[in-house]
Amino acid sequence: MTKIAKPRADRVSHPRTVEQLIVGKPTSDGAGVKLTRVLTQGLQRRLDPFLMLDAFGSDNPDDYIAGFPDHPHRGFETVTYMIAGRMRHRDNAGHEGLLENGGVQWMTAGRGVVHSEIPQQEEGVMEGFQLWLNLPGKDKMGAPWYRDFAAADLPRFVTDAGVAVTVIAGESQGVSGAVTREATAPLYLDLHLPAKTSFVQKLPPRHNAFVYVYRGAVSIAGSEVPAQRMAILANAAQADGVVIESAGEARVLLIAGQPLNEPIAQYGPFVMNSEQEIYQALADFREGRLA
Ligand code: MN
């Protein structure tokens, strides 16, 4: 059952502007899954606490069928949002889940998870996103955790203007998301904007924020943001939120979070604070201590 909550209309008097538009880089990962890396390593500092955003979308099974066989993670969280398709998740702790159309899997790797992410379809469209969210140093070696949310379990509301809002994390117009996190305070919204509508979201000025357009195009403080572009929103001290306007139908992700301002040391699927901790993660993985 989809939850319908009565939204409280937010107001923003100094909307954020677009600092930069980013075009993702085509790449492949896992056992040859084609994807677009929208948030790359070079933007981790600017978009702290976010470490990566991958967009995948194809109707050619060759692009996705091999999936992501067993691989490790340590030190951060992965948030997989499936727009279309079916993917099975299994991990070394015996957890298993099926991620389907509109569902979200939130996984906290903590001190270590070894898992696989394998498509459960041989044809049709596979489309979605994987976001990596950093953990504060004090939580990087904490217990792993994960949860699957079916589309129907995600808080959702429709604004007076007709914008459909799915609140994956954080809070929008008084509606709390599926997941909240104290240290990084992530906001993760999926917005479906009908033609000639706008959406307003309050954002703390220091929180780093970006918008990714996956259908149509939008306008933010006078800047056009076309499809398949990420707009990094400027952090002006007086800005109190963002206004997203759409001339035609559009679908966008609005993501924001509180920066951790800690050193970031990444080696592949391990994200820690220091090189020493990365060596330890590699050693623990090789010796089977990660899981
Ligand atoms: Mn993974």
PDB file of N, CA and C in Angstrom, residues 183-275:
ATOM      1  N   ALA A 183      24.832  11.176  11.099  1.00  0.00           N
ATOM      2  CA  ALA A 183      26.099  11.842  10.780  1.00  0.00           C
ATOM      3  C   ALA A 183      26.066  12.539   9.422  1.00  0.00           C
ATOM      4  N   THR A 184      25.462  11.894   8.427  1.00  0.00           N
ATOM      5  CA  THR A 184      25.495  12.452   7.067  1.00  0.00           C
ATOM      6  C   THR A 184      24.167  13.090   6.670  1.00  0.00           C
ATOM      7  N   ALA A 185      23.116  12.898   7.456  1.00  0.00           N
ATOM      8  CA  ALA A 185      21.794  13.491   7.193  1.00  0.00           C
ATOM      9  C   ALA A 185      21.415  13.465   5.711  1.00  0.00           C
ATOM     10  N   PRO A 186      21.462  12.289   5.075  1.00  0.00           N
ATOM     11  CA  PRO A 186      21.205  12.271   3.634  1.00  0.00           C
ATOM     12  C   PRO A 186      19.749  12.573   3.295  1.00  0.00           C
ATOM     13  N   LEU A 187      19.579  13.329   2.208  1.00  0.00           N
ATOM     14  CA  LEU A 187      18.273  13.535   1.592  1.00  0.00           C
ATOM     15  C   LEU A 187      18.352  12.862   0.229  1.00  0.00           C
ATOM     16  N   TYR A 188      17.398  11.994  -0.061  1.00  0.00           N
ATOM     17  CA  TYR A 188      17.392  11.318  -1.372  1.00  0.00           C
ATOM     18  C   TYR A 188      15.945  11.288  -1.831  1.00  0.00           C
ATOM     19  N   LEU A 189      15.635  12.140  -2.817  1.00  0.00           N
ATOM     20  CA  LEU A 189      14.277  12.233  -3.347  1.00  0.00           C
ATOM     21  C   LEU A 189      14.255  11.843  -4.813  1.00  0.00           C
ATOM     22  N   ASP A 190      13.219  11.129  -5.202  1.00  0.00           N
ATOM     23  CA  ASP A 190      12.933  10.917  -6.617  1.00  0.00           C
ATOM     24  C   ASP A 190      11.693  11.750  -6.921  1.00  0.00           C
ATOM     25  N   LEU A 191      11.819  12.674  -7.866  1.00  0.00           N
ATOM     26  CA  LEU A 191      10.749  13.619  -8.179  1.00  0.00           C
ATOM     27  C   LEU A 191      10.236  13.371  -9.591  1.00  0.00           C
ATOM     28  N   HIS A 192       8.925  13.201  -9.701  1.00  0.00           N
ATOM     29  CA  HIS A 192       8.294  13.110 -11.021  1.00  0.00           C
ATOM     30  C   HIS A 192       7.504  14.401 -11.221  1.00  0.00           C
ATOM     31  N   LEU A 193       8.004  15.253 -12.085  1.00  0.00           N
ATOM     32  CA  LEU A 193       7.365  16.551 -12.304  1.00  0.00           C
ATOM     33  C   LEU A 193       6.528  16.526 -13.582  1.00  0.00           C
ATOM     34  N   PRO A 194       5.219  16.796 -13.456  1.00  0.00           N
ATOM     35  CA  PRO A 194       4.430  16.983 -14.674  1.00  0.00           C
ATOM     36  C   PRO A 194       4.865  18.284 -15.370  1.00  0.00           C
ATOM     37  N   ALA A 195       4.398  18.490 -16.600  1.00  0.00           N
ATOM     38  CA  ALA A 195       4.742  19.713 -17.329  1.00  0.00           C
ATOM     39  C   ALA A 195       4.276  20.944 -16.564  1.00  0.00           C
ATOM     40  N   LYS A 196       5.078  21.992 -16.659  1.00  0.00           N
ATOM     41  CA  LYS A 196       4.740  23.313 -16.081  1.00  0.00           C
ATOM     42  C   LYS A 196       4.522  23.248 -14.573  1.00  0.00           C
ATOM     43  N   THR A 197       5.416  22.577 -13.889  1.00  0.00           N
ATOM     44  CA  THR A 197       5.333  22.520 -12.429  1.00  0.00           C
ATOM     45  C   THR A 197       6.676  22.900 -11.826  1.00  0.00           C
ATOM     46  N   SER A 198       6.659  23.155 -10.531  1.00  0.00           N
ATOM     47  CA  SER A 198       7.927  23.350  -9.847  1.00  0.00           C
ATOM     48  C   SER A 198       7.865  22.669  -8.484  1.00  0.00           C
ATOM     49  N   PHE A 199       9.042  22.409  -7.962  1.00  0.00           N
ATOM     50  CA  PHE A 199       9.158  21.727  -6.670  1.00  0.00           C
ATOM     51  C   PHE A 199      10.157  22.489  -5.811  1.00  0.00           C
ATOM     52  N   VAL A 200       9.790  22.641  -4.548  1.00  0.00           N
ATOM     53  CA  VAL A 200      10.600  23.415  -3.610  1.00  0.00           C
ATOM     54  C   VAL A 200      11.086  22.498  -2.497  1.00  0.00           C
ATOM     55  N   GLN A 201      12.367  22.559  -2.187  1.00  0.00           N
ATOM     56  CA  GLN A 201      12.907  21.754  -1.092  1.00  0.00           C
ATOM     57  C   GLN A 201      13.855  22.611  -0.279  1.00  0.00           C
ATOM     58  N   LYS A 202      13.645  22.626   1.011  1.00  0.00           N
ATOM     59  CA  LYS A 202      14.573  23.307   1.902  1.00  0.00           C
ATOM     60  C   LYS A 202      15.858  22.490   2.024  1.00  0.00           C
ATOM     61  N   LEU A 203      16.977  23.194   2.075  1.00  0.00           N
ATOM     62  CA  LEU A 203      18.274  22.534   2.225  1.00  0.00           C
ATOM     63  C   LEU A 203      19.156  23.385   3.141  1.00  0.00           C
ATOM     64  N   PRO A 204      19.794  22.767   4.134  1.00  0.00           N
ATOM     65  CA  PRO A 204      20.746  23.538   4.940  1.00  0.00           C
ATOM     66  C   PRO A 204      21.898  24.006   4.037  1.00  0.00           C
ATOM     67  N   PRO A 205      22.338  25.263   4.185  1.00  0.00           N
ATOM     68  CA  PRO A 205      23.333  25.825   3.251  1.00  0.00           C
ATOM     69  C   PRO A 205      24.629  25.023   3.159  1.00  0.00           C
ATOM     70  N   ARG A 206      25.068  24.452   4.284  1.00  0.00           N
ATOM     71  CA  ARG A 206      26.347  23.737   4.258  1.00  0.00           C
ATOM     72  C   ARG A 206      26.252  22.337   3.641  1.00  0.00           C
ATOM     73  N   HIS A 207      25.045  21.827   3.530  1.00  0.00           N
ATOM     74  CA  HIS A 207      24.906  20.481   2.965  1.00  0.00           C
ATOM     75  C   HIS A 207      25.210  20.510   1.471  1.00  0.00           C
ATOM     76  N   ASN A 208      26.009  19.564   1.039  1.00  0.00           N
ATOM     77  CA  ASN A 208      26.305  19.468  -0.391  1.00  0.00           C
ATOM     78  C   ASN A 208      25.117  18.814  -1.083  1.00  0.00           C
ATOM     79  N   ALA A 209      24.791  19.332  -2.275  1.00  0.00           N
ATOM     80  CA  ALA A 209      23.555  18.894  -2.933  1.00  0.00           C
ATOM     81  C   ALA A 209      23.734  18.842  -4.439  1.00  0.00           C
ATOM     82  N   PHE A 210      23.040  17.899  -5.054  1.00  0.00           N
ATOM     83  CA  PHE A 210      23.056  17.828  -6.519  1.00  0.00           C
ATOM     84  C   PHE A 210      21.742  17.243  -7.021  1.00  0.00           C
ATOM     85  N   VAL A 211      21.489  17.524  -8.297  1.00  0.00           N
ATOM     86  CA  VAL A 211      20.286  17.041  -8.966  1.00  0.00           C
ATOM     87  C   VAL A 211      20.741  16.239 -10.173  1.00  0.00           C
ATOM     88  N   TYR A 212      20.163  15.062 -10.372  1.00  0.00           N
ATOM     89  CA  TYR A 212      20.445  14.295 -11.591  1.00  0.00           C
ATOM     90  C   TYR A 212      19.139  14.113 -12.359  1.00  0.00           C
ATOM     91  N   VAL A 213      19.129  14.572 -13.605  1.00  0.00           N
ATOM     92  CA  VAL A 213      17.925  14.505 -14.443  1.00  0.00           C
ATOM     93  C   VAL A 213      17.972  13.217 -15.260  1.00  0.00           C
ATOM     94  N   TYR A 214      16.972  12.338 -15.062  1.00  0.00           N
ATOM     95  CA  TYR A 214      16.995  11.104 -15.860  1.00  0.00           C
ATOM     96  C   TYR A 214      15.874  11.018 -16.888  1.00  0.00           C
ATOM     97  N   ARG A 215      14.956  11.957 -16.886  1.00  0.00           N
ATOM     98  CA  ARG A 215      13.955  12.074 -17.964  1.00  0.00           C
ATOM     99  C   ARG A 215      13.648  13.548 -18.138  1.00  0.00           C
ATOM    100  N   GLY A 216      13.507  13.984 -19.378  1.00  0.00           N
ATOM    101  CA  GLY A 216      13.126  15.364 -19.622  1.00  0.00           C
ATOM    102  C   GLY A 216      14.254  16.325 -19.274  1.00  0.00           C
ATOM    103  N   ALA A 217      13.887  17.514 -18.891  1.00  0.00           N
ATOM    104  CA  ALA A 217      14.859  18.543 -18.548  1.00  0.00           C
ATOM    105  C   ALA A 217      14.215  19.449 -17.511  1.00  0.00           C
ATOM    106  N   VAL A 218      15.043  20.101 -16.695  1.00  0.00           N
ATOM    107  CA  VAL A 218      14.505  21.031 -15.699  1.00  0.00           C
ATOM    108  C   VAL A 218      15.306  22.324 -15.735  1.00  0.00           C
ATOM    109  N   SER A 219      14.821  23.284 -14.980  1.00  0.00           N
ATOM    110  CA  SER A 219      15.484  24.568 -14.865  1.00  0.00           C
ATOM    111  C   SER A 219      15.642  24.867 -13.374  1.00  0.00           C
ATOM    112  N   ILE A 220      16.865  25.274 -12.992  1.00  0.00           N
ATOM    113  CA  ILE A 220      17.152  25.583 -11.586  1.00  0.00           C
ATOM    114  C   ILE A 220      17.753  26.988 -11.524  1.00  0.00           C
ATOM    115  N   ALA A 221      17.056  27.916 -10.885  1.00  0.00           N
ATOM    116  CA  ALA A 221      17.514  29.315 -10.771  1.00  0.00           C
ATOM    117  C   ALA A 221      17.976  29.849 -12.132  1.00  0.00           C
ATOM    118  N   GLY A 222      17.227  29.563 -13.166  1.00  0.00           N
ATOM    119  CA  GLY A 222      17.523  30.096 -14.492  1.00  0.00           C
ATOM    120  C   GLY A 222      18.486  29.260 -15.323  1.00  0.00           C
ATOM    121  N   SER A 223      19.093  28.228 -14.739  1.00  0.00           N
ATOM    122  CA  SER A 223      20.000  27.357 -15.501  1.00  0.00           C
ATOM    123  C   SER A 223      19.252  26.135 -15.998  1.00  0.00           C
ATOM    124  N   GLU A 224      19.406  25.843 -17.292  1.00  0.00           N
ATOM    125  CA  GLU A 224      18.797  24.640 -17.859  1.00  0.00           C
ATOM    126  C   GLU A 224      19.639  23.426 -17.477  1.00  0.00           C
ATOM    127  N   VAL A 225      18.959  22.370 -17.062  1.00  0.00           N
ATOM    128  CA  VAL A 225      19.664  21.113 -16.767  1.00  0.00           C
ATOM    129  C   VAL A 225      19.047  20.035 -17.646  1.00  0.00           C
ATOM    130  N   PRO A 226      19.751  19.642 -18.727  1.00  0.00           N
ATOM    131  CA  PRO A 226      19.189  18.646 -19.648  1.00  0.00           C
ATOM    132  C   PRO A 226      19.240  17.238 -19.061  1.00  0.00           C
ATOM    133  N   ALA A 227      18.640  16.307 -19.786  1.00  0.00           N
ATOM    134  CA  ALA A 227      18.642  14.901 -19.363  1.00  0.00           C
ATOM    135  C   ALA A 227      20.075  14.373 -19.269  1.00  0.00           C
ATOM    136  N   GLN A 228      20.264  13.407 -18.381  1.00  0.00           N
ATOM    137  CA  GLN A 228      21.569  12.758 -18.170  1.00  0.00           C
ATOM    138  C   GLN A 228      22.654  13.745 -17.753  1.00  0.00           C
ATOM    139  N   ARG A 229      22.241  14.777 -17.037  1.00  0.00           N
ATOM    140  CA  ARG A 229      23.219  15.723 -16.496  1.00  0.00           C
ATOM    141  C   ARG A 229      23.032  15.797 -14.985  1.00  0.00           C
ATOM    142  N   MET A 230      24.149  15.975 -14.292  1.00  0.00           N
ATOM    143  CA  MET A 230      24.105  16.245 -12.860  1.00  0.00           C
ATOM    144  C   MET A 230      24.399  17.721 -12.662  1.00  0.00           C
ATOM    145  N   ALA A 231      23.533  18.398 -11.932  1.00  0.00           N
ATOM    146  CA  ALA A 231      23.772  19.795 -11.577  1.00  0.00           C
ATOM    147  C   ALA A 231      24.244  19.840 -10.141  1.00  0.00           C
ATOM    148  N   ILE A 232      25.459  20.333  -9.930  1.00  0.00           N
ATOM    149  CA  ILE A 232      25.950  20.546  -8.568  1.00  0.00           C
ATOM    150  C   ILE A 232      25.397  21.900  -8.115  1.00  0.00           C
ATOM    151  N   LEU A 233      24.742  21.927  -6.956  1.00  0.00           N
ATOM    152  CA  LEU A 233      24.122  23.152  -6.462  1.00  0.00           C
ATOM    153  C   LEU A 233      25.112  23.912  -5.576  1.00  0.00           C
ATOM    154  N   ALA A 234      25.209  25.210  -5.834  1.00  0.00           N
ATOM    155  CA  ALA A 234      26.152  26.047  -5.077  1.00  0.00           C
ATOM    156  C   ALA A 234      25.729  26.131  -3.606  1.00  0.00           C
ATOM    157  N   ASN A 235      26.739  26.254  -2.702  1.00  0.00           N
ATOM    158  CA  ASN A 235      26.473  26.352  -1.258  1.00  0.00           C
ATOM    159  C   ASN A 235      26.591  27.801  -0.794  1.00  0.00           C
ATOM    160  N   ALA A 236      25.753  28.697  -1.288  1.00  0.00           N
ATOM    161  CA  ALA A 236      25.804  30.083  -0.807  1.00  0.00           C
ATOM    162  C   ALA A 236      25.277  30.135   0.634  1.00  0.00           C
ATOM    163  N   ALA A 237      25.912  30.955   1.455  1.00  0.00           N
ATOM    164  CA  ALA A 237      25.569  30.991   2.891  1.00  0.00           C
ATOM    165  C   ALA A 237      24.117  31.385   3.130  1.00  0.00           C
ATOM    166  N   GLN A 238      23.577  32.256   2.251  1.00  0.00           N
ATOM    167  CA  GLN A 238      22.198  32.727   2.478  1.00  0.00           C
ATOM    168  C   GLN A 238      21.147  31.839   1.820  1.00  0.00           C
ATOM    169  N   ALA A 239      21.584  30.877   0.998  1.00  0.00           N
ATOM    170  CA  ALA A 239      20.612  30.042   0.266  1.00  0.00           C
ATOM    171  C   ALA A 239      19.922  29.080   1.231  1.00  0.00           C
ATOM    172  N   ASP A 240      18.603  28.972   1.114  1.00  0.00           N
ATOM    173  CA  ASP A 240      17.864  28.124   2.059  1.00  0.00           C
ATOM    174  C   ASP A 240      17.181  26.928   1.402  1.00  0.00           C
ATOM    175  N   GLY A 241      17.443  26.711   0.124  1.00  0.00           N
ATOM    176  CA  GLY A 241      16.839  25.545  -0.516  1.00  0.00           C
ATOM    177  C   GLY A 241      17.003  25.582  -2.014  1.00  0.00           C
ATOM    178  N   VAL A 242      16.181  24.778  -2.680  1.00  0.00           N
ATOM    179  CA  VAL A 242      16.281  24.710  -4.136  1.00  0.00           C
ATOM    180  C   VAL A 242      14.871  24.727  -4.716  1.00  0.00           C
ATOM    181  N   VAL A 243      14.741  25.339  -5.890  1.00  0.00           N
ATOM    182  CA  VAL A 243      13.482  25.326  -6.633  1.00  0.00           C
ATOM    183  C   VAL A 243      13.774  24.690  -7.988  1.00  0.00           C
ATOM    184  N   ILE A 244      13.075  23.606  -8.278  1.00  0.00           N
ATOM    185  CA  ILE A 244      13.283  22.874  -9.538  1.00  0.00           C
ATOM    186  C   ILE A 244      12.039  23.079 -10.394  1.00  0.00           C
ATOM    187  N   GLU A 245      12.230  23.656 -11.581  1.00  0.00           N
ATOM    188  CA  GLU A 245      11.095  23.945 -12.452  1.00  0.00           C
ATOM    189  C   GLU A 245      11.169  23.095 -13.705  1.00  0.00           C
ATOM    190  N   SER A 246       9.977  22.708 -14.180  1.00  0.00           N
ATOM    191  CA  SER A 246       9.950  21.832 -15.332  1.00  0.00           C
ATOM    192  C   SER A 246       8.933  22.336 -16.353  1.00  0.00           C
ATOM    193  N   ALA A 247       9.383  22.564 -17.592  1.00  0.00           N
ATOM    194  CA  ALA A 247       8.471  23.003 -18.667  1.00  0.00           C
ATOM    195  C   ALA A 247       7.695  21.801 -19.203  1.00  0.00           C
ATOM    196  N   GLY A 248       8.402  20.672 -19.375  1.00  0.00           N
ATOM    197  CA  GLY A 248       7.757  19.439 -19.815  1.00  0.00           C
ATOM    198  C   GLY A 248       7.816  18.421 -18.693  1.00  0.00           C
ATOM    199  N   GLU A 249       7.405  17.197 -18.953  1.00  0.00           N
ATOM    200  CA  GLU A 249       7.514  16.157 -17.925  1.00  0.00           C
ATOM    201  C   GLU A 249       8.980  15.854 -17.646  1.00  0.00           C
ATOM    202  N   ALA A 250       9.303  15.668 -16.382  1.00  0.00           N
ATOM    203  CA  ALA A 250      10.697  15.370 -16.042  1.00  0.00           C
ATOM    204  C   ALA A 250      10.764  14.484 -14.810  1.00  0.00           C
ATOM    205  N   ARG A 251      11.848  13.723 -14.738  1.00  0.00           N
ATOM    206  CA  ARG A 251      12.122  12.920 -13.545  1.00  0.00           C
ATOM    207  C   ARG A 251      13.547  13.198 -13.102  1.00  0.00           C
ATOM    208  N   VAL A 252      13.680  13.499 -11.825  1.00  0.00           N
ATOM    209  CA  VAL A 252      15.006  13.846 -11.320  1.00  0.00           C
ATOM    210  C   VAL A 252      15.232  13.247  -9.942  1.00  0.00           C
ATOM    211  N   LEU A 253      16.501  13.037  -9.636  1.00  0.00           N
ATOM    212  CA  LEU A 253      16.907  12.710  -8.275  1.00  0.00           C
ATOM    213  C   LEU A 253      17.447  13.979  -7.645  1.00  0.00           C
ATOM    214  N   LEU A 254      17.018  14.256  -6.422  1.00  0.00           N
ATOM    215  CA  LEU A 254      17.589  15.366  -5.650  1.00  0.00           C
ATOM    216  C   LEU A 254      18.254  14.741  -4.430  1.00  0.00           C
ATOM    217  N   ILE A 255      19.561  14.947  -4.338  1.00  0.00           N
ATOM    218  CA  ILE A 255      20.357  14.279  -3.302  1.00  0.00           C
ATOM    219  C   ILE A 255      21.173  15.334  -2.557  1.00  0.00           C
ATOM    220  N   ALA A 256      21.162  15.268  -1.238  1.00  0.00           N
ATOM    221  CA  ALA A 256      21.936  16.227  -0.442  1.00  0.00           C
ATOM    222  C   ALA A 256      22.385  15.548   0.843  1.00  0.00           C
ATOM    223  N   GLY A 257      23.433  16.079   1.443  1.00  0.00           N
ATOM    224  CA  GLY A 257      23.903  15.493   2.698  1.00  0.00           C
ATOM    225  C   GLY A 257      24.882  16.413   3.410  1.00  0.00           C
ATOM    226  N   GLN A 258      25.068  16.110   4.690  1.00  0.00           N
ATOM    227  CA  GLN A 258      25.972  16.883   5.536  1.00  0.00           C
ATOM    228  C   GLN A 258      27.398  16.362   5.354  1.00  0.00           C
ATOM    229  N   PRO A 259      28.316  17.241   4.978  1.00  0.00           N
ATOM    230  CA  PRO A 259      29.684  16.751   4.754  1.00  0.00           C
ATOM    231  C   PRO A 259      30.331  16.241   6.040  1.00  0.00           C
ATOM    232  N   LEU A 260      31.172  15.224   5.900  1.00  0.00           N
ATOM    233  CA  LEU A 260      31.870  14.660   7.057  1.00  0.00           C
ATOM    234  C   LEU A 260      33.172  15.405   7.331  1.00  0.00           C
ATOM    235  N   ASN A 261      33.751  15.995   6.293  1.00  0.00           N
ATOM    236  CA  ASN A 261      35.032  16.709   6.433  1.00  0.00           C
ATOM    237  C   ASN A 261      36.109  15.841   7.077  1.00  0.00           C
ATOM    238  N   GLU A 262      36.178  14.595   6.620  1.00  0.00           N
ATOM    239  CA  GLU A 262      37.228  13.692   7.093  1.00  0.00           C
ATOM    240  C   GLU A 262      38.064  13.287   5.880  1.00  0.00           C
ATOM    241  N   PRO A 263      39.292  12.824   6.103  1.00  0.00           N
ATOM    242  CA  PRO A 263      40.089  12.331   4.965  1.00  0.00           C
ATOM    243  C   PRO A 263      39.380  11.155   4.288  1.00  0.00           C
ATOM    244  N   ILE A 264      39.471  11.085   2.955  1.00  0.00           N
ATOM    245  CA  ILE A 264      38.848  10.001   2.193  1.00  0.00           C
ATOM    246  C   ILE A 264      39.963   9.192   1.536  1.00  0.00           C
ATOM    247  N   ALA A 265      40.075   7.925   1.910  1.00  0.00           N
ATOM    248  CA  ALA A 265      41.045   7.026   1.268  1.00  0.00           C
ATOM    249  C   ALA A 265      40.255   5.908   0.618  1.00  0.00           C
ATOM    250  N   GLN A 266      40.281   5.866  -0.722  1.00  0.00           N
ATOM    251  CA  GLN A 266      39.513   4.832  -1.422  1.00  0.00           C
ATOM    252  C   GLN A 266      40.433   3.937  -2.225  1.00  0.00           C
ATOM    253  N   TYR A 267      40.206   2.646  -2.117  1.00  0.00           N
ATOM    254  CA  TYR A 267      40.804   1.698  -3.046  1.00  0.00           C
ATOM    255  C   TYR A 267      39.683   0.766  -3.478  1.00  0.00           C
ATOM    256  N   GLY A 268      39.171   0.983  -4.712  1.00  0.00           N
ATOM    257  CA  GLY A 268      38.071   0.171  -5.213  1.00  0.00           C
ATOM    258  C   GLY A 268      36.890   0.179  -4.263  1.00  0.00           C
ATOM    259  N   PRO A 269      36.504  -0.996  -3.747  1.00  0.00           N
ATOM    260  CA  PRO A 269      35.296  -1.097  -2.919  1.00  0.00           C
ATOM    261  C   PRO A 269      35.526  -0.837  -1.440  1.00  0.00           C
ATOM    262  N   PHE A 270      36.705  -0.304  -1.102  1.00  0.00           N
ATOM    263  CA  PHE A 270      37.010   0.033   0.294  1.00  0.00           C
ATOM    264  C   PHE A 270      37.175   1.550   0.411  1.00  0.00           C
ATOM    265  N   VAL A 271      36.445   2.162   1.340  1.00  0.00           N
ATOM    266  CA  VAL A 271      36.608   3.609   1.547  1.00  0.00           C
ATOM    267  C   VAL A 271      36.820   3.859   3.030  1.00  0.00           C
ATOM    268  N   MET A 272      38.062   4.255   3.346  1.00  0.00           N
ATOM    269  CA  MET A 272      38.426   4.461   4.744  1.00  0.00           C
ATOM    270  C   MET A 272      38.968   5.882   4.913  1.00  0.00           C
ATOM    271  N   ASN A 273      39.601   6.161   6.057  1.00  0.00           N
ATOM    272  CA  ASN A 273      40.155   7.497   6.296  1.00  0.00           C
ATOM    273  C   ASN A 273      41.651   7.573   6.003  1.00  0.00           C
ATOM    274  N   SER A 274      42.342   6.409   5.984  1.00  0.00           N
ATOM    275  CA  SER A 274      43.793   6.449   5.798  1.00  0.00           C
ATOM    276  C   SER A 274      44.248   5.273   4.941  1.00  0.00           C
ATOM    277  N   GLU A 275      45.432   5.423   4.356  1.00  0.00           N
ATOM    278  CA  GLU A 275      46.012   4.337   3.559  1.00  0.00           C
ATOM    279  C   GLU A 275      46.229   3.086   4.406  1.00  0.00           C
TER     280      GLU A 275
END
